[in-house]
Coordinates of C-alpha atoms in Angstrom, one line a residue:
M937 CA 119.0 112.5 127.1
E938 CA 119.9 108.8 127.1
K939 CA 123.1 107.9 125.3
L940 CA 122.9 105.8 122.1
K941 CA 126.1 103.9 123.1
P942 CA 126.5 100.2 123.7
K943 CA 127.1 99.2 127.3
L944 CA 130.1 97.1 126.3
F945 CA 132.1 100.2 125.3
S946 CA 131.3 101.8 128.7
V947 CA 132.2 98.8 131.0
L948 CA 135.5 98.0 129.3
K949 CA 137.1 101.1 130.7
H950 CA 137.4 99.5 134.1
Y951 CA 137.4 95.8 133.1
S952 CA 139.5 93.4 135.1
K953 CA 141.0 89.9 134.6
E954 CA 138.9 88.6 137.6
Q955 CA 135.7 89.8 136.0
L956 CA 136.7 88.3 132.6
I957 CA 137.0 84.8 134.3
K958 CA 133.6 85.3 135.9
D959 CA 132.0 86.3 132.6
I960 CA 133.5 83.3 130.8
I961 CA 132.2 80.9 133.4
A962 CA 128.7 82.5 133.4
G963 CA 128.6 82.5 129.6
I964 CA 129.4 78.8 129.4
I965 CA 126.8 77.9 132.0
V966 CA 124.1 80.0 130.2
A967 CA 125.1 78.3 126.9
I968 CA 124.5 74.9 128.5
I969 CA 121.0 76.1 129.6
A970 CA 120.3 77.6 126.2
L971 CA 121.3 74.5 124.2
P972 CA 118.2 72.3 124.8
L973 CA 115.9 75.2 125.1
S974 CA 116.9 76.7 121.7
I975 CA 116.4 73.4 120.0
A976 CA 113.1 72.8 121.7
L977 CA 111.8 76.3 120.8
A978 CA 112.8 75.8 117.2
I979 CA 110.9 72.5 117.0
A980 CA 107.9 74.0 118.7
S981 CA 107.9 76.9 116.2
G982 CA 107.7 74.4 113.3
V983 CA 111.3 74.7 112.0
N984 CA 114.4 72.6 112.0
P985 CA 116.3 72.3 115.4
E986 CA 119.4 74.0 114.0
R987 CA 117.5 77.3 113.5
G988 CA 117.1 77.7 117.3
L989 CA 120.9 77.5 117.7
Y990 CA 121.5 79.9 114.8
T991 CA 119.2 82.4 116.6
A992 CA 121.0 82.1 120.0
I993 CA 124.5 82.4 118.3
I994 CA 123.9 85.2 115.8
A995 CA 121.2 87.3 117.6
G996 CA 122.6 86.6 121.0
F997 CA 126.1 87.9 120.0
F998 CA 124.8 91.2 118.5
I999 CA 122.3 91.8 121.3
S1000 CA 125.2 91.6 123.8
F1001 CA 127.7 93.4 121.6
L1002 CA 125.5 96.4 120.8
G1003 CA 123.0 96.2 123.7
G1004 CA 122.1 98.8 126.3
S1005 CA 122.3 96.3 129.2
R1006 CA 125.3 94.9 131.0
V1007 CA 124.0 91.4 131.4
Q1008 CA 121.2 90.8 128.8
I1009 CA 121.2 87.4 127.1
G1010 CA 119.5 87.3 123.8
G1011 CA 118.0 84.4 121.8
P1012 CA 114.8 82.6 120.9
T1013 CA 112.1 82.7 123.5
A1014 CA 108.7 81.0 124.1
A1015 CA 106.9 84.3 123.5
F1016 CA 107.5 83.9 119.7
V1017 CA 106.5 80.3 119.3
V1018 CA 102.8 80.8 118.6
I1019 CA 103.3 83.7 116.1
I1020 CA 106.2 82.0 114.3
Y1021 CA 104.1 78.8 113.8
G1022 CA 101.3 80.9 112.4
I1023 CA 103.6 82.9 110.0
I1024 CA 105.2 79.8 108.7
E1025 CA 101.9 78.1 108.1
Q1026 CA 100.6 81.1 106.1
H1027 CA 103.7 82.5 104.4
G1028 CA 106.4 79.8 104.7
V1029 CA 109.9 80.1 106.1
N1030 CA 110.6 82.8 103.5
G1031 CA 107.8 84.9 104.9
L1032 CA 109.1 84.4 108.4
I1033 CA 112.6 85.7 107.3
I1034 CA 111.0 88.8 105.7
A1035 CA 108.8 89.5 108.7
T1036 CA 111.8 89.2 111.1
I1037 CA 113.9 91.6 109.0
M1038 CA 111.0 94.0 108.9
A1039 CA 110.6 93.7 112.7
G1040 CA 114.4 94.4 113.1
I1041 CA 114.1 97.5 111.0
L1042 CA 111.1 98.7 113.1
L1043 CA 113.1 98.1 116.3
I1044 CA 116.0 100.1 115.0
I1045 CA 113.6 103.0 114.1
M1046 CA 112.0 102.8 117.5
G1047 CA 115.4 103.0 119.2
L1048 CA 116.5 106.0 117.0
L1049 CA 113.3 107.8 117.7
R1050 CA 113.8 107.1 121.4
F1051 CA 110.7 105.1 121.9
G1052 CA 112.3 103.0 124.6
S1053 CA 110.4 104.7 127.4
L1054 CA 107.1 104.4 125.6
I1055 CA 107.0 100.6 125.9
K1056 CA 106.0 101.0 129.5
F1057 CA 102.6 102.4 128.3
I1058 CA 101.5 98.9 127.2
P1059 CA 99.0 97.9 129.9
Y1060 CA 100.1 95.2 132.3
T1061 CA 96.8 93.4 131.7
I1062 CA 97.6 93.0 128.0
T1063 CA 101.1 91.6 128.6
T1064 CA 99.8 89.3 131.3
G1065 CA 96.9 88.2 129.1
F1066 CA 98.9 87.4 126.0
T1067 CA 101.8 85.8 128.0
S1068 CA 99.3 83.4 129.7
G1069 CA 97.7 82.8 126.3
I1070 CA 101.1 82.0 124.7
A1071 CA 101.8 79.6 127.6
V1072 CA 98.5 77.7 126.9
G1073 CA 99.4 77.6 123.2
I1074 CA 102.9 76.2 123.9
F1075 CA 101.5 73.6 126.3
A1076 CA 98.9 72.5 123.7
G1077 CA 101.6 72.2 121.1
Q1078 CA 103.6 69.7 123.1
I1079 CA 100.8 67.1 123.7
K1080 CA 101.6 65.2 120.5
D1081 CA 105.3 64.6 121.3
F1082 CA 104.8 64.2 125.1
L1083 CA 102.2 61.4 124.5
G1084 CA 103.9 60.0 121.3
L1085 CA 100.6 60.3 119.3
K1086 CA 100.7 58.9 115.8
M1087 CA 99.2 61.6 113.7
G1088 CA 100.1 63.9 110.9
S1089 CA 100.9 67.6 111.2
V1090 CA 99.3 69.4 114.1
P1091 CA 96.8 72.2 113.2
S1092 CA 97.8 75.7 114.2
E1093 CA 94.4 76.7 115.6
F1094 CA 93.8 75.8 119.2
I1095 CA 90.3 74.3 118.9
E1096 CA 91.2 72.3 115.8
K1097 CA 94.4 71.1 117.5
M1098 CA 92.5 69.8 120.5
K1099 CA 89.9 68.1 118.3
S1100 CA 92.8 66.4 116.4
Y1101 CA 94.3 65.2 119.7
G1102 CA 91.0 63.8 120.7
E1103 CA 90.7 61.9 117.4
H1104 CA 94.1 60.3 117.9
I1105 CA 94.2 59.8 121.6
S1106 CA 94.1 56.0 121.2
T1107 CA 97.5 56.1 119.6
I1108 CA 99.4 57.0 122.8
N1109 CA 102.9 55.6 122.9
G1110 CA 103.5 54.2 126.4
S1111 CA 107.3 54.5 126.1
A1112 CA 107.1 58.1 124.9
L1113 CA 104.8 59.0 127.8
L1114 CA 107.2 57.3 130.3
I1115 CA 110.2 59.3 128.9
G1116 CA 108.1 62.5 129.1
V1117 CA 107.1 61.9 132.7
I1118 CA 110.7 61.0 133.7
S1119 CA 111.9 64.2 132.1
L1120 CA 109.2 66.3 133.8
L1121 CA 110.0 64.8 137.2
I1122 CA 113.7 65.6 136.7
L1123 CA 112.8 69.2 135.7
I1124 CA 110.6 69.6 138.8
F1125 CA 112.9 68.1 141.4
W1126 CA 116.4 68.6 140.2
P1127 CA 116.6 72.3 141.1
K1128 CA 115.8 71.2 144.7
I1129 CA 119.1 69.2 144.6
T1130 CA 121.3 71.9 143.0
D1131 CA 121.0 74.8 140.7
K1132 CA 124.6 74.7 139.5
I1133 CA 123.7 72.3 136.6
P1134 CA 120.5 73.0 134.7
G1135 CA 117.8 70.4 135.1
S1136 CA 117.1 70.5 131.4
L1137 CA 120.6 69.2 130.6
I1138 CA 120.2 66.4 133.2
A1139 CA 116.8 65.4 131.7
V1140 CA 118.3 65.3 128.2
I1141 CA 121.3 63.2 129.2
V1142 CA 119.3 60.7 131.3
T1143 CA 116.5 60.2 128.8
T1144 CA 118.8 60.0 125.8
I1145 CA 120.8 57.2 127.6
L1146 CA 117.5 55.4 128.5
V1147 CA 116.2 55.5 125.0
K1148 CA 119.5 54.6 123.3
F1149 CA 120.5 51.6 125.5
M1150 CA 117.1 50.2 126.4
G1151 CA 116.0 50.2 122.8
M1152 CA 112.8 52.1 123.5
H1153 CA 110.6 53.0 120.5
V1154 CA 110.5 56.7 121.0
N1155 CA 110.8 59.5 118.4
T1156 CA 114.1 61.4 118.6
I1157 CA 115.2 64.6 116.8
G1158 CA 117.1 62.4 114.3
S1159 CA 114.2 60.1 113.5
V1160 CA 111.9 63.1 112.9
Y1161 CA 114.3 65.6 111.3
G1162 CA 117.0 63.4 109.9
E1163 CA 120.7 64.4 110.0
L1164 CA 121.4 67.7 111.7
S1165 CA 123.7 70.2 110.1
S1166 CA 126.9 71.1 112.1
Q1167 CA 127.7 74.3 110.1
L1168 CA 126.5 77.8 110.2
P1169 CA 124.5 78.6 107.0
T1170 CA 125.7 81.3 104.6
P1171 CA 123.6 84.5 104.8
Q1172 CA 120.8 84.7 102.2
V1173 CA 118.6 87.5 101.1
P1174 CA 115.0 86.3 100.9
D1175 CA 112.7 86.7 97.8
F1176 CA 110.3 89.5 98.5
S1177 CA 107.8 91.7 96.8
F1178 CA 105.6 94.7 97.8
K1179 CA 102.6 92.3 98.0
V1180 CA 104.5 90.0 100.4
I1181 CA 105.8 92.9 102.5
K1182 CA 102.2 94.4 102.8
S1183 CA 100.8 91.1 104.0
L1184 CA 103.5 90.8 106.7
I1185 CA 103.3 94.3 108.1
S1186 CA 101.0 93.1 111.0
P1187 CA 103.1 90.1 112.0
A1188 CA 106.3 92.1 111.8
F1189 CA 104.8 94.8 114.0
T1190 CA 103.8 92.1 116.5
I1191 CA 107.3 90.6 116.5
A1192 CA 108.8 94.1 117.0
L1193 CA 106.4 94.9 119.8
L1194 CA 107.0 91.6 121.6
A1195 CA 110.8 91.8 121.2
G1196 CA 110.7 95.3 122.6
I1197 CA 108.5 94.6 125.5
E1198 CA 110.2 91.3 126.6
S1199 CA 113.8 92.7 126.1
L1200 CA 113.1 95.9 128.1
L1201 CA 111.3 93.9 130.8
S1202 CA 114.3 91.6 131.1
C1203 CA 116.5 94.7 131.3
V1204 CA 114.5 96.1 134.2
V1205 CA 114.6 92.8 136.1
S1206 CA 118.4 92.5 135.6
D1207 CA 118.9 96.2 136.6
G1208 CA 117.3 95.3 140.0
M1209 CA 119.6 92.3 140.4
I1210 CA 122.9 94.1 139.8
G1211 CA 122.0 97.7 140.7
S1212 CA 122.6 99.1 137.2
K1213 CA 120.6 101.1 134.7
H1214 CA 120.1 100.0 131.1
R1215 CA 119.9 102.2 128.0
S1216 CA 116.5 101.3 126.6
N1217 CA 116.9 102.9 123.2
M1218 CA 120.3 101.3 122.5
E1219 CA 118.8 98.0 123.6
L1220 CA 116.0 98.4 121.0
I1221 CA 118.6 99.1 118.3
A1222 CA 120.6 96.1 119.3
Q1223 CA 117.5 93.9 119.2
G1224 CA 116.8 95.2 115.7
V1225 CA 120.3 94.4 114.5
G1226 CA 120.2 91.0 116.1
N1227 CA 116.9 90.1 114.5
I1228 CA 118.0 91.2 111.0
F1229 CA 121.2 89.2 111.1
S1230 CA 119.5 86.2 112.8
S1231 CA 116.9 86.0 109.9
L1232 CA 119.6 86.5 107.2
F1233 CA 121.5 83.4 108.7
G1234 CA 118.3 81.3 108.9
G1235 CA 117.5 82.0 112.5
L1236 CA 114.2 83.0 114.3
P1237 CA 113.0 86.2 115.9
A1238 CA 115.0 86.9 119.1
T1239 CA 114.7 89.0 122.2
G1240 CA 116.1 89.3 125.7
A1241 CA 115.5 86.1 127.6
I1242 CA 114.6 86.8 131.2
A1243 CA 115.4 83.3 132.6
R1244 CA 118.8 83.1 130.8
T1245 CA 119.6 86.7 131.8
A1246 CA 118.9 85.9 135.4
A1247 CA 121.1 82.7 135.2
N1248 CA 123.9 84.9 133.8
V1249 CA 123.7 87.3 136.8
K1250 CA 123.5 84.5 139.3
N1251 CA 126.6 82.9 137.9
G1252 CA 128.7 86.0 138.1
G1253 CA 128.2 87.6 134.7
R1254 CA 128.4 91.4 134.9
T1255 CA 129.3 92.6 131.4
P1256 CA 128.2 91.9 127.8
I1257 CA 131.3 89.7 127.5
S1258 CA 129.4 86.9 129.2
G1259 CA 126.6 87.1 126.6
M1260 CA 129.2 87.0 123.8
V1261 CA 130.9 84.0 125.4
H1262 CA 127.5 82.3 125.5
S1263 CA 127.1 82.7 121.8
I1264 CA 130.7 81.5 121.0
T1265 CA 130.2 78.4 123.2
L1266 CA 127.0 77.5 121.4
L1267 CA 128.8 78.0 118.1
L1268 CA 131.5 75.5 119.2
I1269 CA 128.7 73.0 120.3
L1270 CA 127.1 73.4 116.9
L1271 CA 130.3 72.7 115.0
I1272 CA 131.5 69.8 117.2
L1273 CA 128.6 68.1 119.0
M1274 CA 125.5 68.8 116.9
P1275 CA 125.2 65.3 115.5
L1276 CA 124.7 64.0 119.0
A1277 CA 121.6 66.2 119.4
A1278 CA 119.9 63.8 116.9
L1279 CA 119.7 61.3 119.8
I1280 CA 117.6 63.6 122.1
P1281 CA 114.0 62.1 122.6
M1282 CA 111.2 64.3 121.4
P1283 CA 109.1 63.7 124.6
T1284 CA 112.1 65.2 126.6
L1285 CA 111.9 68.4 124.5
A1286 CA 108.2 68.5 125.0
A1287 CA 108.6 68.2 128.8
I1288 CA 111.1 71.1 128.8
L1289 CA 108.6 73.3 126.9
I1290 CA 105.8 72.2 129.2
M1291 CA 107.9 73.5 132.1
V1292 CA 108.6 76.7 130.2
A1293 CA 104.9 77.1 129.6
Y1294 CA 104.1 76.6 133.2
N1295 CA 106.7 79.1 134.4
M1296 CA 105.6 81.8 131.9
S1297 CA 101.9 81.3 132.5
E1298 CA 102.0 83.3 135.7
W1299 CA 98.6 81.8 136.6
R1300 CA 98.8 83.1 140.2
V1301 CA 99.2 86.6 138.9
F1302 CA 96.3 86.0 136.4
V1303 CA 94.0 84.8 139.2
D1304 CA 95.0 87.7 141.5
L1305 CA 94.2 90.2 138.8
V1306 CA 90.8 88.6 138.1
K1307 CA 90.0 88.8 141.9
S1308 CA 91.3 92.3 142.6
A1309 CA 91.5 94.4 139.4
P1310 CA 88.8 96.9 138.2
K1311 CA 86.2 95.4 135.8
S1312 CA 87.7 97.2 132.8
D1313 CA 91.1 95.7 133.4
I1314 CA 89.6 92.2 133.8
I1315 CA 87.8 92.6 130.5
V1316 CA 91.1 93.5 128.8
L1317 CA 93.0 90.7 130.5
V1318 CA 90.5 88.0 129.7
A1319 CA 89.8 89.2 126.2
T1320 CA 93.6 89.3 125.3
F1321 CA 94.0 85.8 126.9
L1322 CA 91.2 84.2 124.9
L1323 CA 92.0 85.9 121.7
T1324 CA 95.6 84.7 122.0
V1325 CA 94.5 81.1 122.6
I1326 CA 91.7 80.9 120.1
F1327 CA 92.9 83.1 117.3
D1328 CA 96.5 84.5 117.3
L1329 CA 98.8 86.9 119.0
V1330 CA 98.4 89.6 116.3
V1331 CA 94.6 89.8 116.7
A1332 CA 95.0 89.6 120.5
I1333 CA 97.4 92.6 120.8
E1334 CA 95.6 94.7 118.3
I1335 CA 92.2 94.2 119.9
G1336 CA 93.6 94.3 123.4
I1337 CA 95.3 97.7 122.9
V1338 CA 92.2 99.2 121.2
L1339 CA 90.0 97.8 124.0
A1340 CA 92.3 99.1 126.7
A1341 CA 92.4 102.5 125.0
F1342 CA 88.6 102.8 124.8
L1343 CA 88.2 101.7 128.4
F1344 CA 90.8 104.1 129.5
M1345 CA 89.1 106.9 127.7
K1346 CA 85.8 106.0 129.4
R1347 CA 87.5 106.0 132.8
M1348 CA 89.0 109.4 132.1
A1349 CA 85.5 110.7 131.0
D1350 CA 84.0 109.3 134.2
V1351 CA 86.5 111.3 136.3
T1352 CA 86.0 114.5 134.4
D1353 CA 83.3 116.6 135.9
I1354 CA 82.0 120.2 136.1
K1355 CA 81.1 121.7 139.4
G1356 CA 79.0 124.8 139.7
W1357 CA 79.5 127.2 142.5
K1358 CA 76.6 128.5 144.6
Y1359 CA 75.3 132.1 145.0
L1360 CA 76.2 133.1 148.6
E1361 CA 73.5 135.9 148.3
E1362 CA 70.6 133.5 147.7
E1363 CA 67.9 134.0 150.3
D1364 CA 67.5 130.4 151.2
Y1365 CA 71.2 129.7 151.4
D1366 CA 72.3 128.4 154.8
E1367 CA 76.0 129.2 155.1
D1368 CA 76.5 127.5 158.4
N1369 CA 75.2 124.1 157.1
D1370 CA 77.1 124.2 153.8
P1371 CA 79.9 121.7 154.2
E1372 CA 81.8 123.3 151.3
N1373 CA 81.5 126.9 152.3
I1374 CA 85.2 127.1 153.4
S1375 CA 86.4 126.5 149.9
L1376 CA 83.9 128.9 148.2
K1377 CA 84.3 132.5 147.5
K1378 CA 81.6 135.2 147.2
V1379 CA 80.1 135.1 143.7
P1380 CA 78.6 138.2 142.4
K1381 CA 74.9 138.2 141.3
H1382 CA 74.1 137.1 137.8
T1383 CA 77.4 135.2 137.6
L1384 CA 77.9 131.5 137.3
V1385 CA 81.3 129.8 138.1
Y1386 CA 82.0 126.4 136.8
E1387 CA 85.1 124.5 137.9
I1388 CA 86.2 121.8 135.4
N1389 CA 88.1 118.8 136.9
G1390 CA 90.0 116.4 134.6
P1391 CA 91.1 116.4 130.9
M1392 CA 88.8 118.0 128.3
F1393 CA 88.7 115.5 125.5
F1394 CA 86.2 113.9 123.2
G1395 CA 85.2 111.2 125.7
A1396 CA 83.8 113.9 128.1
A1397 CA 82.7 116.6 125.6
D1398 CA 79.0 116.1 126.3
K1399 CA 79.4 117.2 129.9
F1400 CA 80.6 120.7 129.0
M1401 CA 77.4 121.7 127.1
D1402 CA 75.4 121.8 130.4
I1403 CA 77.3 125.1 131.1
T1404 CA 74.9 127.1 129.0
N1405 CA 71.7 125.6 130.1
E1406 CA 71.0 128.0 133.0
S1407 CA 68.5 130.0 130.8
E1408 CA 66.0 130.7 133.6
R1409 CA 68.3 133.1 135.3
K1410 CA 69.5 136.5 134.1
I1411 CA 73.1 135.4 133.7
K1412 CA 75.5 138.1 132.6
V1413 CA 78.9 136.4 133.3
I1414 CA 80.1 132.8 133.2
I1415 CA 83.5 132.0 134.6
L1416 CA 85.2 128.7 133.7
R1417 CA 87.8 127.8 136.2
M1418 CA 90.4 125.5 134.5
R1419 CA 93.1 125.0 137.1
S1420 CA 92.4 121.2 137.2
V1421 CA 92.4 120.7 133.4
P1422 CA 95.8 119.3 132.5
A1423 CA 95.1 118.7 128.8
M1424 CA 92.6 119.4 126.1
D1425 CA 92.1 118.0 122.6
A1426 CA 90.4 119.3 119.4
T1427 CA 87.0 118.1 120.5
G1428 CA 87.3 119.8 123.9
L1429 CA 88.3 123.0 122.1
H1430 CA 85.4 122.7 119.6
T1431 CA 83.0 122.3 122.6
L1432 CA 84.3 125.5 124.1
Q1433 CA 83.8 127.3 120.8
K1434 CA 80.2 126.2 120.8
V1435 CA 79.8 127.4 124.4
E1436 CA 81.3 130.8 123.4
K1437 CA 78.9 131.1 120.5
I1438 CA 75.9 130.4 122.7
C1439 CA 77.2 132.9 125.3
K1440 CA 77.6 135.6 122.6
K1441 CA 74.0 134.9 121.4
K1442 CA 72.7 135.3 124.9
H1443 CA 74.9 138.4 125.6
I1444 CA 76.8 136.6 128.3
T1445 CA 80.5 137.4 128.9
L1446 CA 82.7 134.3 129.1
L1447 CA 85.8 134.5 131.4
F1448 CA 88.5 131.9 131.9
S1449 CA 90.4 131.4 135.1
H1450 CA 93.8 129.7 135.6
V1451 CA 94.1 128.0 132.2
Q1452 CA 97.1 125.7 132.2
E1453 CA 99.9 125.6 129.7
Q1454 CA 98.7 122.8 127.3
P1455 CA 95.0 124.0 127.0
L1456 CA 96.2 127.6 126.6
S1457 CA 98.6 126.6 123.8
V1458 CA 95.7 124.8 122.0
M1459 CA 93.5 127.9 122.3
E1460 CA 96.2 130.2 121.0
K1461 CA 97.1 128.1 118.0
S1462 CA 93.4 127.8 117.0
G1463 CA 92.8 131.6 117.4
F1464 CA 90.2 131.0 120.1
Y1465 CA 92.3 132.9 122.7
Q1466 CA 92.4 135.9 120.4
E1467 CA 88.7 135.7 119.8
I1468 CA 87.8 135.7 123.5
G1469 CA 90.4 138.4 124.1
E1470 CA 93.4 138.4 126.4
A1471 CA 91.5 140.6 129.0
N1472 CA 89.0 137.7 129.5
F1473 CA 91.7 135.3 130.6
C1474 CA 92.4 135.7 134.3
S1475 CA 95.4 134.3 136.2
S1476 CA 93.3 133.4 139.3
I1477 CA 89.7 133.0 140.4
D1478 CA 90.0 136.2 142.6
D1479 CA 90.8 138.2 139.5
A1480 CA 88.0 136.6 137.5
L1481 CA 85.4 137.3 140.3
E1482 CA 86.6 140.9 140.5
K1483 CA 86.3 141.3 136.8
A1484 CA 82.8 139.8 136.9
A1485 CA 81.8 142.3 139.6
M1486 CA 83.1 145.1 137.4
I1487 CA 81.1 143.9 134.4
Q1488 CA 77.9 143.8 136.6
S1489 CA 78.4 147.4 137.7
V1490 CA 78.7 148.7 134.1

């Protein structure tokens, strides 16, 4: 069983001075990458810029300190932007804090119950659908600042948002658009020059200097949000009631699910990069603790950030120390340099988030899935995407999972079938021209053999009732061969009970062949096994056929 022990305590046993230096350098570089991104994500979420840094500092530290990965970098991510914006609009910042604490508690419970491995059962089509939907939502949210539109608050709903942009399109600020385009060009082409210094930092420096010294009329963080605080807030417990908690259960569950999926996905990616193996359940606990403390200090929901984790690995980070250095570096920047952040142009942050949206959209993967995936998967993919864009992430995930479950059950029902064996003694039977005769055994007269393939569950229950419809023949024995039935639910059992009653009414003996462990356990617990009788359960089809022949001779 997987250990519930932070990776930090394991790697320190063989820690060296050389690795410490590499971890410190990697942590500082990742902090530089995280600085503009954390501020931009906070603004896109509808909160003050400082809250993004609080999240990266507090949550990032605990995720590294307690996490199950050697190199995970925690902090705010684009995946949460849409849901945070919606929670704040409906429940305010206090509601966001409560929802994040609840999500943290859920994550800890998931880790303690060792649910880490269950996250992989979320269908790929759902994660791709809502990720692409989030990307569209983030892009749409940046249009106002990128174009410098003069308008009030932006509606949270996608359709209303686009209508509002259309109504104010004539208020485009040329200077803002120019700064946005310059920023976007830097973000696109700078990585082709070097990846040692992040393009987002260069874009921030260049455009801040242009706006400041050329006197351009462009909104900056300071002009929109006023003076920025350079201190960490004191922890505060939010006001809450049962009614508030009840209303936030669904958003809290979505935050927890998103944090779990994204953090473990990041762990899997980083494992492949460094040849390590993460502890998924410990990672969930660390994510939970990180989110609880982040919210208490005024931060946002946090999770493992794939891009920052990859940057950590590429720059030499190999232990959780680098993630802790990243948090400490951001804390020093907050305390010393935060007032300078007020000079950053809003179109620059919008451009940074547009690039984030493009990178997370995975539009090529989306198109490939639409071209090559089965129709049921395409339905789930497109439905989740549209629901995320038009409504919200909570609705998209709930309906997406339910839809995927129903389509999966239909697919399982489609592959479950019942095959009846033929009488080899029939006068018109041509053994030489029967392509299946090699696999068939001699079936005694007045005996029917049915081989069931696939799970016996409620989605396929109707198929089993055909077993007893052979009324025109003088059937004395029916054999159900169940070697290919891996599982059975209550509905499948109920169907067998109905078959048994019909057989008893028609004076037909019901035999079972090669019943696997799980279906047999279900039968024993319900008393069905005892009702049929141990003697009527055969270990192989040969034994069942022999017993059928004996019954005929009596």
